[in-house]
Short mmCIF file of C-alpha atoms in Angstrom, two decimals:
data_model
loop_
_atom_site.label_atom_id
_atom_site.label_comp_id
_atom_site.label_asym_id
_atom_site.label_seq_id
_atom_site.Cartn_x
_atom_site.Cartn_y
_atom_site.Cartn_z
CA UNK O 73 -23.76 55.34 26.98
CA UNK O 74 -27.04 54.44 28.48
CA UNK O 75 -28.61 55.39 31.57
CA UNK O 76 -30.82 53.94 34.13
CA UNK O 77 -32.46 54.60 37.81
CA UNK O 78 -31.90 52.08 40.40
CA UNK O 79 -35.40 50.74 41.23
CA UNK O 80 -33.28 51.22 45.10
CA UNK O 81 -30.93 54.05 45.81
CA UNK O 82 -33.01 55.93 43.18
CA UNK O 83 -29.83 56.87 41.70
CA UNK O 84 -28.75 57.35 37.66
CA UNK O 85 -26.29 55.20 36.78
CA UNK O 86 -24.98 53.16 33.64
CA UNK O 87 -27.35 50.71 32.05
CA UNK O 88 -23.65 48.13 32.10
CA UNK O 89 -23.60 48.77 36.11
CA UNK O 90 -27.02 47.46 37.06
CA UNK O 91 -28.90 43.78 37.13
CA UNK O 92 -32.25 42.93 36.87
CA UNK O 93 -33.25 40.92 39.76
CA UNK O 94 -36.98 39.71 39.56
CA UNK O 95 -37.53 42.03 36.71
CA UNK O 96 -36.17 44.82 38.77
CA UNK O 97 -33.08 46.97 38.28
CA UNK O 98 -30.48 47.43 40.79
CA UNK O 99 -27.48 49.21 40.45
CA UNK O 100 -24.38 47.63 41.82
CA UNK O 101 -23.60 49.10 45.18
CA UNK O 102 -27.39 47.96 46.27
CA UNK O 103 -27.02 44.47 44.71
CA UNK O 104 -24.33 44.05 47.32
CA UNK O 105 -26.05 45.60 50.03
CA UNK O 106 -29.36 43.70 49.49
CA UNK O 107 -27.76 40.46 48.70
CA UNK O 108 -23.98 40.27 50.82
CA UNK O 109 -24.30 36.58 50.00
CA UNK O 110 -24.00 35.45 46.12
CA UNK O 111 -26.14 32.35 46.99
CA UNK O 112 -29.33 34.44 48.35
CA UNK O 113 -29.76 35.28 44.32
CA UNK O 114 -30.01 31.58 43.20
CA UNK O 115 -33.61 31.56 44.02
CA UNK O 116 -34.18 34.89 41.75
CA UNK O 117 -34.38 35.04 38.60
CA UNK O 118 -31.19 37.73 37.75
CA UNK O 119 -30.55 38.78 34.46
CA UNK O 120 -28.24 41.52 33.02
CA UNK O 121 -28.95 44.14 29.88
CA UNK O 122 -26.07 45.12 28.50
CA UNK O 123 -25.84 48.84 27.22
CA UNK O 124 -25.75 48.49 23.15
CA UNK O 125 -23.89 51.35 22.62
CA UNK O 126 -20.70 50.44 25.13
CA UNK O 127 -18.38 47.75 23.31
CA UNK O 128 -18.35 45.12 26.02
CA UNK O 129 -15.11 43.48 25.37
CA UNK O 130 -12.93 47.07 24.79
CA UNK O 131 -15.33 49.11 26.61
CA UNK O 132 -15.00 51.92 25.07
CA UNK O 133 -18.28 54.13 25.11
CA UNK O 134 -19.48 54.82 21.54
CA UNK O 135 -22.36 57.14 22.22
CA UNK O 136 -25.33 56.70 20.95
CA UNK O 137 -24.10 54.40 17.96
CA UNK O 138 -25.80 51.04 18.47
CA UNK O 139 -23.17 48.09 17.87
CA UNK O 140 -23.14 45.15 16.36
CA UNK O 141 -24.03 42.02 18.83
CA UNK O 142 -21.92 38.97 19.68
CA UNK O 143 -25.14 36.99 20.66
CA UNK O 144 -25.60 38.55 23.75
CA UNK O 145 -22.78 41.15 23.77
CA UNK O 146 -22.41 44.12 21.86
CA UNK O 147 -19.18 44.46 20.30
CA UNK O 148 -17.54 47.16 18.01
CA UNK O 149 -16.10 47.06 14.72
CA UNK O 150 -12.69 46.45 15.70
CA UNK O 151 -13.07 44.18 18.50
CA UNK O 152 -15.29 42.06 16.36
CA UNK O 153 -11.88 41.93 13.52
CA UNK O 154 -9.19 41.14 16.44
CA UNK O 155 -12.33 38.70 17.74
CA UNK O 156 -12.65 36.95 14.29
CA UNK O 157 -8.48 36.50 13.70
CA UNK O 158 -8.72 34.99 17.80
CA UNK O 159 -10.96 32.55 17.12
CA UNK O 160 -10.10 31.46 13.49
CA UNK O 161 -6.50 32.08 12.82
CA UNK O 162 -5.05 32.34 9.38
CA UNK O 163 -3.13 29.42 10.95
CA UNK O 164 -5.58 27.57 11.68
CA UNK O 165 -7.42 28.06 8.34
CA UNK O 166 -4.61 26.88 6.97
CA UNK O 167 -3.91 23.75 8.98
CA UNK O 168 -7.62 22.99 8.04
CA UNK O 169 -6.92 23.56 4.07
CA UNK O 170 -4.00 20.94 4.43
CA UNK O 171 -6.32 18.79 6.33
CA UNK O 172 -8.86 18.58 3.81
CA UNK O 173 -5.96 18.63 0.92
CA UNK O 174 -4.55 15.42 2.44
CA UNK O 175 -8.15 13.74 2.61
CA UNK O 176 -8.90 14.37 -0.40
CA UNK O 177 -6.00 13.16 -1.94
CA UNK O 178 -5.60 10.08 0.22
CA UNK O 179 -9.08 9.62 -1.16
CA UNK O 180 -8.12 9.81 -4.64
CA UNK O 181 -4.62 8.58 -4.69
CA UNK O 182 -5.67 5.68 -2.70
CA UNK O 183 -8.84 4.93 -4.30
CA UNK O 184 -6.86 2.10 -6.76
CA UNK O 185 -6.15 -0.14 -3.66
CA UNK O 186 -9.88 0.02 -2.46
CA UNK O 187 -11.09 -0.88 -6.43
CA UNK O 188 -8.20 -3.78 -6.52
CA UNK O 189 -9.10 -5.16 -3.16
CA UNK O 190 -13.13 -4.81 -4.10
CA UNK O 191 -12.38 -6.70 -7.20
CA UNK O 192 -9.63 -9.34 -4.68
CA UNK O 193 -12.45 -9.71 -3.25
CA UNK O 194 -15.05 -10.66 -5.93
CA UNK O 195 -12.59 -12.78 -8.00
CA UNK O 196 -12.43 -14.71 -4.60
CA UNK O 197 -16.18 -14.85 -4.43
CA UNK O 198 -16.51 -16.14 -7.69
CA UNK O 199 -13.94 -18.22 -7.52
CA UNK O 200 -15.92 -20.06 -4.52
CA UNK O 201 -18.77 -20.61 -6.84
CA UNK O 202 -16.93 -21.96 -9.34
CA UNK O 203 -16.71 -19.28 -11.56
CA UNK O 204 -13.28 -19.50 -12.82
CA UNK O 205 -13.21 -17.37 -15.72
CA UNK O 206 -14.70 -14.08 -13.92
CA UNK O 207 -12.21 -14.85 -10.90
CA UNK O 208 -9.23 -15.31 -12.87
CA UNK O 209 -10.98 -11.80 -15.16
CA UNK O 210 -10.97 -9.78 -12.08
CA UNK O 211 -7.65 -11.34 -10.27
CA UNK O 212 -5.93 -9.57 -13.21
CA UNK O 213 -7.24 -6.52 -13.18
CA UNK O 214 -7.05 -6.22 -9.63
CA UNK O 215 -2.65 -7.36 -9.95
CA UNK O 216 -2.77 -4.29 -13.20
CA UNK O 217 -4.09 -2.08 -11.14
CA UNK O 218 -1.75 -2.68 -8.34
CA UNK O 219 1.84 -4.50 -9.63
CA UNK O 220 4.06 -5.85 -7.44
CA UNK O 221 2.06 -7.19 -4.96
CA UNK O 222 2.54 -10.76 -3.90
CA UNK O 223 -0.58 -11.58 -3.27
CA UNK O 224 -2.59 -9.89 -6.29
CA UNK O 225 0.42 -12.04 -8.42
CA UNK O 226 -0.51 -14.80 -6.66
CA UNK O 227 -4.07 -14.89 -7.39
CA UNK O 228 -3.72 -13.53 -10.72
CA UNK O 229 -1.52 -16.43 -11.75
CA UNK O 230 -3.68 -18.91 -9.50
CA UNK O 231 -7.12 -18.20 -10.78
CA UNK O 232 -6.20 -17.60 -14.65
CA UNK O 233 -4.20 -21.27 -14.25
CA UNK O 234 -7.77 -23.20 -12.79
CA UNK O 235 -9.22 -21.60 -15.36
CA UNK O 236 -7.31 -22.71 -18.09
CA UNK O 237 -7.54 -26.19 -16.52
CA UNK O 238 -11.28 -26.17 -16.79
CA UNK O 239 -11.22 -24.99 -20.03
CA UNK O 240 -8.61 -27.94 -20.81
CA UNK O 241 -6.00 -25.97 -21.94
CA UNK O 242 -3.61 -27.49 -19.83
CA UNK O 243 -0.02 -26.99 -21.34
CA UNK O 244 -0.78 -23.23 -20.71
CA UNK O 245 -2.48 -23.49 -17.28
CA UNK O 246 0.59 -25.91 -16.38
CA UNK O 247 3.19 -22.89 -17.43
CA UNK O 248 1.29 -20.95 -15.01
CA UNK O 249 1.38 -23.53 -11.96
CA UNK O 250 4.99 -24.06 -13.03
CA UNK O 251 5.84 -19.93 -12.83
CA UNK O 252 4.10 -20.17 -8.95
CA UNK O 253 5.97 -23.29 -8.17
CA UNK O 254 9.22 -21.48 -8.69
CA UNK O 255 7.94 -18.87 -5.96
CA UNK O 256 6.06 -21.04 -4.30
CA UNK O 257 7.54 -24.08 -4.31
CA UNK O 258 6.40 -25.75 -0.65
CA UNK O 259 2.57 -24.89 -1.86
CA UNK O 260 0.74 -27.94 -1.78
CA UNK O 261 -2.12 -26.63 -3.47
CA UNK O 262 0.34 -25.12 -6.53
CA UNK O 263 1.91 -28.46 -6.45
CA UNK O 264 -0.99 -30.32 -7.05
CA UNK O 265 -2.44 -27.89 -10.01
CA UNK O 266 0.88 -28.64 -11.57
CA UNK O 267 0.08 -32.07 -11.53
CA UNK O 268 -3.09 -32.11 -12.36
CA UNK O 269 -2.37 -29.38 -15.35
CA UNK O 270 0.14 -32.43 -16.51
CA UNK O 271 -2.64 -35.00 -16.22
CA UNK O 272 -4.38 -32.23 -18.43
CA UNK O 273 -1.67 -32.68 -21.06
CA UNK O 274 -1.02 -36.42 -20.85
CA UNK O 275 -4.75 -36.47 -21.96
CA UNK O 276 -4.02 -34.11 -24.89
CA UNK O 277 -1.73 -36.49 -26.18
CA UNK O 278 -3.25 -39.48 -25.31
CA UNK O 279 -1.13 -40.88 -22.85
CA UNK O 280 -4.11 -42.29 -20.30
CA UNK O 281 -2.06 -43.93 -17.83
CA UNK O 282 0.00 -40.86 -17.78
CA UNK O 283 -3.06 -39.47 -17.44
CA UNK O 284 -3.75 -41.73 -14.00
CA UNK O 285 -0.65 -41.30 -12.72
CA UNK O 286 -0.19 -37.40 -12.33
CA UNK O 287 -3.75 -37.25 -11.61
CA UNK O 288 -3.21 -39.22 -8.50
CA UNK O 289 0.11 -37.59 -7.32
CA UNK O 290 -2.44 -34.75 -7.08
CA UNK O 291 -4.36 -36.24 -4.85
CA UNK O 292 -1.26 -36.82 -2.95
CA UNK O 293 -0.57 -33.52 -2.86
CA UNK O 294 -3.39 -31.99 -1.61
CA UNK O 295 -5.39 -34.37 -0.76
CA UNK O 296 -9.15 -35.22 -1.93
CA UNK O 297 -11.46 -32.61 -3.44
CA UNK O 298 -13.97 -33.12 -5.93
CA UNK O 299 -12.02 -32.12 -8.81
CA UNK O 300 -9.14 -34.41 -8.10
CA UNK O 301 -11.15 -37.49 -7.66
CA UNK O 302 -12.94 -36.87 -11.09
CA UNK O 303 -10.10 -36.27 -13.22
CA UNK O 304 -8.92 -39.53 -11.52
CA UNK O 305 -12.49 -41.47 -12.27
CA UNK O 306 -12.10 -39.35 -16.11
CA UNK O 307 -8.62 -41.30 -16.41
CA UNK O 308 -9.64 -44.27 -15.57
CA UNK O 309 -12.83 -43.54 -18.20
CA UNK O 310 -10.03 -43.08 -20.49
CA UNK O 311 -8.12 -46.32 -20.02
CA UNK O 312 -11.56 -48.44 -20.06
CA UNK O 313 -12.64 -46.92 -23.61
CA UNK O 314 -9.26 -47.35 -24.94
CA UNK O 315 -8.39 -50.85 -23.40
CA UNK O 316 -12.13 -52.14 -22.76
CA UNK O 317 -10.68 -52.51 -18.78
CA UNK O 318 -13.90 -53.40 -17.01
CA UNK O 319 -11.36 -53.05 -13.23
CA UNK O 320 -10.79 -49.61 -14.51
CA UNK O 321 -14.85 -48.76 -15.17
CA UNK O 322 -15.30 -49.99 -11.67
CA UNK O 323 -12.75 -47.82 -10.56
CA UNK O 324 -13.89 -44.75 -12.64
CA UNK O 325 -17.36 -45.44 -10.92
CA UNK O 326 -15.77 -45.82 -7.66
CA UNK O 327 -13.81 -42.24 -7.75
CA UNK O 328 -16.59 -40.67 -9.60
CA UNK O 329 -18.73 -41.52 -6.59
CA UNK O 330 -16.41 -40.64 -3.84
CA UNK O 331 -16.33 -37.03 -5.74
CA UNK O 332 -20.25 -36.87 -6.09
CA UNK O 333 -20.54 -37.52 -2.29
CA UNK O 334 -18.51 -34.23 -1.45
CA UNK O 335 -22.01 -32.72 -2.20
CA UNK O 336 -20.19 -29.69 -4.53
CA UNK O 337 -22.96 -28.20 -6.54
CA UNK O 338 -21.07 -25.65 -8.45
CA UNK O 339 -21.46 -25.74 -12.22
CA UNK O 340 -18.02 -26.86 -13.13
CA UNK O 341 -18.30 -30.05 -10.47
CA UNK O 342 -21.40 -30.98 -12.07
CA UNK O 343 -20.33 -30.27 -15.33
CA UNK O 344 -17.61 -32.47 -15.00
CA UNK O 345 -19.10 -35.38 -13.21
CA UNK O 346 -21.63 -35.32 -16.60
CA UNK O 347 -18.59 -35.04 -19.00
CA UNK O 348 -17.30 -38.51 -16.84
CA UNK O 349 -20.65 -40.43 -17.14
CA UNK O 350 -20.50 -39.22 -20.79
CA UNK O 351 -17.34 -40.64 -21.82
CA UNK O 352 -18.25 -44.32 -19.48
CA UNK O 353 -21.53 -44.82 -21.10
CA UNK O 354 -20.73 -43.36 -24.76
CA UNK O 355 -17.52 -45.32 -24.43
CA UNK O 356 -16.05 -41.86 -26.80
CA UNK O 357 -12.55 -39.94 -25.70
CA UNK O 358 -13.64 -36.63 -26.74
CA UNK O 359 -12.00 -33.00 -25.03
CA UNK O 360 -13.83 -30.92 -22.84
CA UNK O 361 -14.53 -28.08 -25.33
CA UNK O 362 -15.58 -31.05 -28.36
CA UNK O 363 -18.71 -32.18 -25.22
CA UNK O 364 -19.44 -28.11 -24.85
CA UNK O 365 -19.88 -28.13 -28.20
CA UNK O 366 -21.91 -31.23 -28.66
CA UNK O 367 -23.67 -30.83 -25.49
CA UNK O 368 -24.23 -27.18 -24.59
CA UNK O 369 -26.91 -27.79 -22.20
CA UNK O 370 -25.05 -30.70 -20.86
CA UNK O 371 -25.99 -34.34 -21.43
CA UNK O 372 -28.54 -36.95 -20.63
CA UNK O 373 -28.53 -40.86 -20.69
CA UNK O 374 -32.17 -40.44 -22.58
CA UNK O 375 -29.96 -38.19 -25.78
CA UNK O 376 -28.49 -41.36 -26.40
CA UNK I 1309 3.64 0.47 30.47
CA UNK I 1310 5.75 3.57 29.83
CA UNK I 1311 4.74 6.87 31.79
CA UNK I 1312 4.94 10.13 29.47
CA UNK I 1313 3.98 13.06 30.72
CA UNK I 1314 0.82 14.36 28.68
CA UNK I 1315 2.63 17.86 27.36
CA UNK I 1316 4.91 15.55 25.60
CA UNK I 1317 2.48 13.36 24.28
CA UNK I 1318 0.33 16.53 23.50
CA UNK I 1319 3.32 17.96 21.35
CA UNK I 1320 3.51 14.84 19.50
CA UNK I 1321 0.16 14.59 18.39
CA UNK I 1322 -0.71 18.57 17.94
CA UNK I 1323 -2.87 18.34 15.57
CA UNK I 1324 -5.30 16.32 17.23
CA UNK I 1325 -5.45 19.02 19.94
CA UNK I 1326 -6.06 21.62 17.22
CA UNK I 1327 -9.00 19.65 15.86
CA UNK I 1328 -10.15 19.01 19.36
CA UNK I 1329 -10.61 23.15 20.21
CA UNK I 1330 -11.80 23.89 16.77
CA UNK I 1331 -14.42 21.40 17.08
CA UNK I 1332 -15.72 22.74 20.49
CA UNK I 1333 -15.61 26.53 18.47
CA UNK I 1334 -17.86 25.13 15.03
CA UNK I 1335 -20.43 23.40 17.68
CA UNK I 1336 -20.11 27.39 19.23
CA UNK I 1337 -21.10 28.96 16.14
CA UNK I 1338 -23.00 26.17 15.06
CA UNK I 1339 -25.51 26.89 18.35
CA UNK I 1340 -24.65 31.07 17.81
CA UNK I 1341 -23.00 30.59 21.14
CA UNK I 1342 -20.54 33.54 21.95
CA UNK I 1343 -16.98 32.93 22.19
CA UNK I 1344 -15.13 34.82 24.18
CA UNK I 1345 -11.03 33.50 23.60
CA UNK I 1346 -9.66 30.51 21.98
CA UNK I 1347 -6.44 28.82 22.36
CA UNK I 1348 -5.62 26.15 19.97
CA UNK I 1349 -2.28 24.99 20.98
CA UNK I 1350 0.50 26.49 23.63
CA UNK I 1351 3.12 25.44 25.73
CA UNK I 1352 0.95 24.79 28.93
CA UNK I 1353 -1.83 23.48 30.68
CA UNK I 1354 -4.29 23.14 29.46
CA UNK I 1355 -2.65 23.00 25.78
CA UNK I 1356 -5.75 24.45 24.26
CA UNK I 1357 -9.09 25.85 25.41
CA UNK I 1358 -12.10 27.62 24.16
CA UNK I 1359 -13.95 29.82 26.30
CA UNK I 1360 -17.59 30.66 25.52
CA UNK I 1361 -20.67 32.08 27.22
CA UNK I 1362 -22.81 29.74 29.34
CA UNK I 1363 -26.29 28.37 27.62
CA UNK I 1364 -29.50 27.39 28.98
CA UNK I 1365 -29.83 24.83 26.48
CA UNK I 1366 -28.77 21.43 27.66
CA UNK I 1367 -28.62 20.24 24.33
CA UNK I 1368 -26.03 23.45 23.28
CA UNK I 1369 -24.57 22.64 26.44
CA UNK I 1370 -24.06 18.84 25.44
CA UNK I 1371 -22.65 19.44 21.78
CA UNK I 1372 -20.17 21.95 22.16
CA UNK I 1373 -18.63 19.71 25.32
CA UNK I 1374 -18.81 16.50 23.26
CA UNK I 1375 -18.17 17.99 20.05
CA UNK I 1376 -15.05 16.62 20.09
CA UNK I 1377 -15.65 13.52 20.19
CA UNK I 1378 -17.76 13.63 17.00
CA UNK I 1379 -15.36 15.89 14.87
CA UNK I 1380 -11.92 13.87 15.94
CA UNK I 1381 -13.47 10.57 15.67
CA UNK I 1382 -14.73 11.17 11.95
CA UNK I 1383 -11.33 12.54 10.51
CA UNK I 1384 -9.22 10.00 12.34
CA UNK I 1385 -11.08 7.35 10.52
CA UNK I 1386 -11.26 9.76 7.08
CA UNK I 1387 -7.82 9.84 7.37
CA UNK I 1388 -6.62 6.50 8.49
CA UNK I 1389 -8.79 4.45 6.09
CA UNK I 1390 -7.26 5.72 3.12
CA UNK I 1391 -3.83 4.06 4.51
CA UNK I 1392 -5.49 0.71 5.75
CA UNK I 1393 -6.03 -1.61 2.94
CA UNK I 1394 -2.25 -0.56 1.29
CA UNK I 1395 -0.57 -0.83 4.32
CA UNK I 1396 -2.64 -4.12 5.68
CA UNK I 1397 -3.81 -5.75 2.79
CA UNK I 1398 -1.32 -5.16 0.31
CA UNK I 1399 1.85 -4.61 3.02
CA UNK I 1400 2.74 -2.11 0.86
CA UNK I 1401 5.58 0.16 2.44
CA UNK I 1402 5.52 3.87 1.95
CA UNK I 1403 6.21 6.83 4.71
CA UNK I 1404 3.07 8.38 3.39
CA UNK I 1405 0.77 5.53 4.79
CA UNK I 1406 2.54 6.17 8.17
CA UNK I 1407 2.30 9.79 8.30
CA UNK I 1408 -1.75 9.61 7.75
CA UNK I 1409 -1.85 6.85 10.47
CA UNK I 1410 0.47 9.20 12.71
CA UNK I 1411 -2.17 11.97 11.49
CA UNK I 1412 -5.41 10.26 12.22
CA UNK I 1413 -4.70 8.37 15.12
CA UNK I 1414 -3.21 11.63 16.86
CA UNK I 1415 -6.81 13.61 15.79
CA UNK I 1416 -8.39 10.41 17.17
CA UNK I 1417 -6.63 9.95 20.35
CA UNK I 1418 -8.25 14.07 21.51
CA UNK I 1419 -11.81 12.51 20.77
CA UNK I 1420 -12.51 12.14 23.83
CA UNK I 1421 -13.88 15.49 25.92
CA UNK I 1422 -11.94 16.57 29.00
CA UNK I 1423 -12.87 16.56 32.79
CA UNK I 1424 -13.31 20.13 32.15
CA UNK I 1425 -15.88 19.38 29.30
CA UNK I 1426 -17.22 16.34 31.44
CA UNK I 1427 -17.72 18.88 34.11
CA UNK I 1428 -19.89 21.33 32.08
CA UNK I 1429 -22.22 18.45 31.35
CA UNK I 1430 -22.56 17.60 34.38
CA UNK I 1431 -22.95 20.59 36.02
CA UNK I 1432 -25.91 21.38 33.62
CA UNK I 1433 -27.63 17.68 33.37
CA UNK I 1434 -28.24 17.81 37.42
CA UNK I 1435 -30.30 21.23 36.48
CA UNK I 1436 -32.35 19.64 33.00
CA UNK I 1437 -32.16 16.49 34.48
CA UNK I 1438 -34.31 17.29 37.24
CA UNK I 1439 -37.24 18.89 34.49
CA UNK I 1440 -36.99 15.63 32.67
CA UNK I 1441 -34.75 16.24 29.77
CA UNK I 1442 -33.48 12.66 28.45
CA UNK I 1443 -30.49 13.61 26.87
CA UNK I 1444 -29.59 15.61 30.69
CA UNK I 1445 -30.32 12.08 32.45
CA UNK I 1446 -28.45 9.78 29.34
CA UNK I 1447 -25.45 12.52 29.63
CA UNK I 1448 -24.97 11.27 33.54
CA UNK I 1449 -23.38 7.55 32.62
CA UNK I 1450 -21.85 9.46 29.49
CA UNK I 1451 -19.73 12.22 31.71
CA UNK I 1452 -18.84 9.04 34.00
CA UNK I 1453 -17.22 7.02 31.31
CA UNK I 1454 -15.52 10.36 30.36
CA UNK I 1455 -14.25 10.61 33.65
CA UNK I 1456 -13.13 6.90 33.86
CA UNK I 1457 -11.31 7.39 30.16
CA UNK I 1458 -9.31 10.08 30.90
CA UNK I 1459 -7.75 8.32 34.45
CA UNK I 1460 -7.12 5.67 32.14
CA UNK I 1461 -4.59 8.18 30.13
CA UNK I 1462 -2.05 6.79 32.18
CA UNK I 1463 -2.77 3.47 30.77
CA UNK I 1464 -2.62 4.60 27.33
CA UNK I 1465 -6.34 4.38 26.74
CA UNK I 1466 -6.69 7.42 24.36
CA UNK I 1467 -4.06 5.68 21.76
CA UNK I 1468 -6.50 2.46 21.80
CA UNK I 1469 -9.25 4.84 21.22
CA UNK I 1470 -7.30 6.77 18.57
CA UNK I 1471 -5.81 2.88 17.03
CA UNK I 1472 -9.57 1.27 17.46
CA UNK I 1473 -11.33 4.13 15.33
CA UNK I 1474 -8.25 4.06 12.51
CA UNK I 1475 -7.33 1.24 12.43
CA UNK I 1476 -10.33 -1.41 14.38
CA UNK I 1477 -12.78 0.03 12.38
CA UNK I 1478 -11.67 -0.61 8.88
CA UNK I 1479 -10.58 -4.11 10.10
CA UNK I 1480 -14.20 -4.33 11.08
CA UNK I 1481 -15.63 -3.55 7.37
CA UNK I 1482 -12.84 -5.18 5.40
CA UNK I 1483 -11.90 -7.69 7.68
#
């Protein structure tokens, strides 16, 4: 234990049983006397040394052994153990393990939904450009990541069906409508892909007017859109090369005008609006992929 | 509006009182401030509590009392994302989902400091306010809002706080 002389009384007494006050020390007893009122030291500036060698939360005297210090305290050995298990309990280090277990495996476990909804996402993005074939790409590998979810179905079955469409495959894209039809079956939208997926295949096999019709029970469905109204100007295309109808060129000019005038810039409007004007002025019935072919950067009256 | 008493509610949602007193004890030894007894959960009032020497730092002062509010906030939202898109997106139904959201949103709703904690700031901004310290004169309409929350207990308000953080702000970045 250490030892000091009251700057007062003039008496030895324990370093842990004095203050400084103003850079003086007082023991105790004369603190009191000096200052009976604990607000008369506010405008001092009072400080306290504690005695190194006294553990200050067991106080047990340890001689002249210097301890440790817990910041401003010192503290022996054994305190500082029964401290450390106080303050950070095996069960708490435990509840913390768990807690970091459990993030880290939500993390992991969970990290499929955050890459199928990221890719939901895109497909939808792309999709809205007119990007059909990435959307439908990305709808179904969002749905194989995570089965059995309506909506990732949905959109699987949705996108991979326009695409087909566009790429004139229609029997196949119309098995698709016709699988979301059965689940779906007051969809308007659904309703009219199936239609205009038959309008695909009335084209395959020639039938124009068959052609016509489905293409405008699409447009009942769901109403006008730029796609609708040029499949229906493409049909009527169709029955003017193959019956030399001048009524149905006007009318082909007619829809194909009401479809330019929904200002959609995408690549597959404008592809198709050119594939229209193709078949009109060439007065030639040929499929989508045959013009692709023939025409990969699209065509011009001035080819001709 | 249905009156529980707070033990109750502080029973149900343990762990977020757990995180709440181990917070205030890392911003302790983060600052090398001494700590003198912890409690991390009983069967009273308060249900936890840290006790720690005083500091003349304002700053010290300021993130031990509001460390809370930091550390619960963060790992309600770590935890609760994981469970947001699944359960919202995909209304996928599995007790796991629940149990973070029960998890996260109970660490969430102990974000916000007590009137004891709102007190220490206080208590220490009039003294650094008064030499200029910004963070000492910001703290002022900081420990009042802390003081308005925690009336508003009554009302539920730290379950919003502990829903907005898991659940409003993943709505926020994934709509």
């Amino acid at each position: 234990m250490k030892l000091t002389g009251c700057s007062d009384c003039k008496k030895v007494v324990p370093l842990n049983d004095t203050l400084i006050i103003d850079n003086v020390y007082y023991c105790f007893q004369c603190v009191e006397s000096k200052y009976p009122n604990e607000g008369e030291l506010f405008s001092h500036d009072v400080r306290k040394h504690y005695d190194d060698t006294v553990c200050n939360t067991c106080k047990n005297d340890f001689g002249d052994e210097v301890l440790k210090m817990n910041s401003h305290y010192p503290i022996c050995d054994s305190c500082i153990v029964l401290l450390r298990e106080k303050i950070f309990p095996k069960w708490v280090k435990a509840f913390f393990a768990v807690l970091v277990l459990i993030i880290l495996f939500s993390f992991f476990w969970n990290l499929k939904y955050y890459q199928a909804y990221k890719e939901y996402s895109q497909a939808n993005e792309f999709y809205s450009h007119g990007d059909f074939t990435n959307a439908s790409k990305l709808a179904l590998s969002a749905n194989s990541k995570v089965p059995n979810v309506k909506r990732l179905e949905f959109s699987s079955s949705y996108f991979h069906g326009v695409d087909l469409l566009y790429k004139g495959v229609s029997t196949e894209a119309y098995n698709e409508f016709y699988k979301l039809q059965n689940e779906y079956p007051d969809d308007n939208v659904v309703n009219s892909l199936l239609y205009y997926a038959k309008a695909g295949m009335a084209f395959d096999s020639g039938n124009y007017q068959g052609f016509l019709d489905a293409s405008k029970k699409s447009l009942e469905m769901d109403g006008a859109s730029p796609a609708i109204l040029t499949a229906i100007a493409s049909a009527y295309a169709c029955i003017y090369v193959s019956k030399d109808d001048e009524e149905a060129k006007s009318n082909c000019i007619a829809y194909l005008d009401s479809a330019k005038a929904m200002n959609d810039t995408s690549a597959a409007a404008l592809a198709y609006f050119n594939k229209v004007e193709y078949r009109l002025f060439s007065k030639k019935i040929i499929s989508s992929e045959e013009f692709d072919k023939k025409f990969p950067n699209g065509w011009q009256k001035t080819e001709n | 509006m249905i009156l529980i008493p707070g033990h109750i509610i502080a029973k149900f949602t343990f762990p977020g009182v757990v995180v709440h007193e181990f917070a205030h004890m890392l911003f302790c030894k983060v600052r090398k401030v001494a700590i003198i007894d912890v409690c991390y959960f009983r069967d009273g009032d308060p249900v936890g509590y840290v006790q720690h020497e005083g500091s003349t730092s304002f700053f010290t002062t300021f993130l031990i009392s509001m460390g809370p509010f930091f550390v619960n906030s963060l790992l309600c939202l770590l935890i609760c994302m994981p469970a947001y898109i699944p359960l919202k997106f995909f209304e996928i139904e599995n007790i796991y989902f629940y149990f973070l959201l029960w998890l996260g949103i109970s660490i969430g709703m102990h974000a916000i400091p007590s009137n004891q904690d709102a007190t220490n700031v206080y208590n220490e901004a009039k003294i650094h306010a008064r030499k200029g310290n910004l963070l000492a004169i910001i703290s002022f309409p900081i420990v009042g809002l802390i003081y308005i929350f925690n009336l508003l207990r009554v009302l539920w308000a730290d379950v919003f706080y502990g829903v907005g953080v898991g659940l409003g702000i993943p709505s926020l970045i994934f709509g």
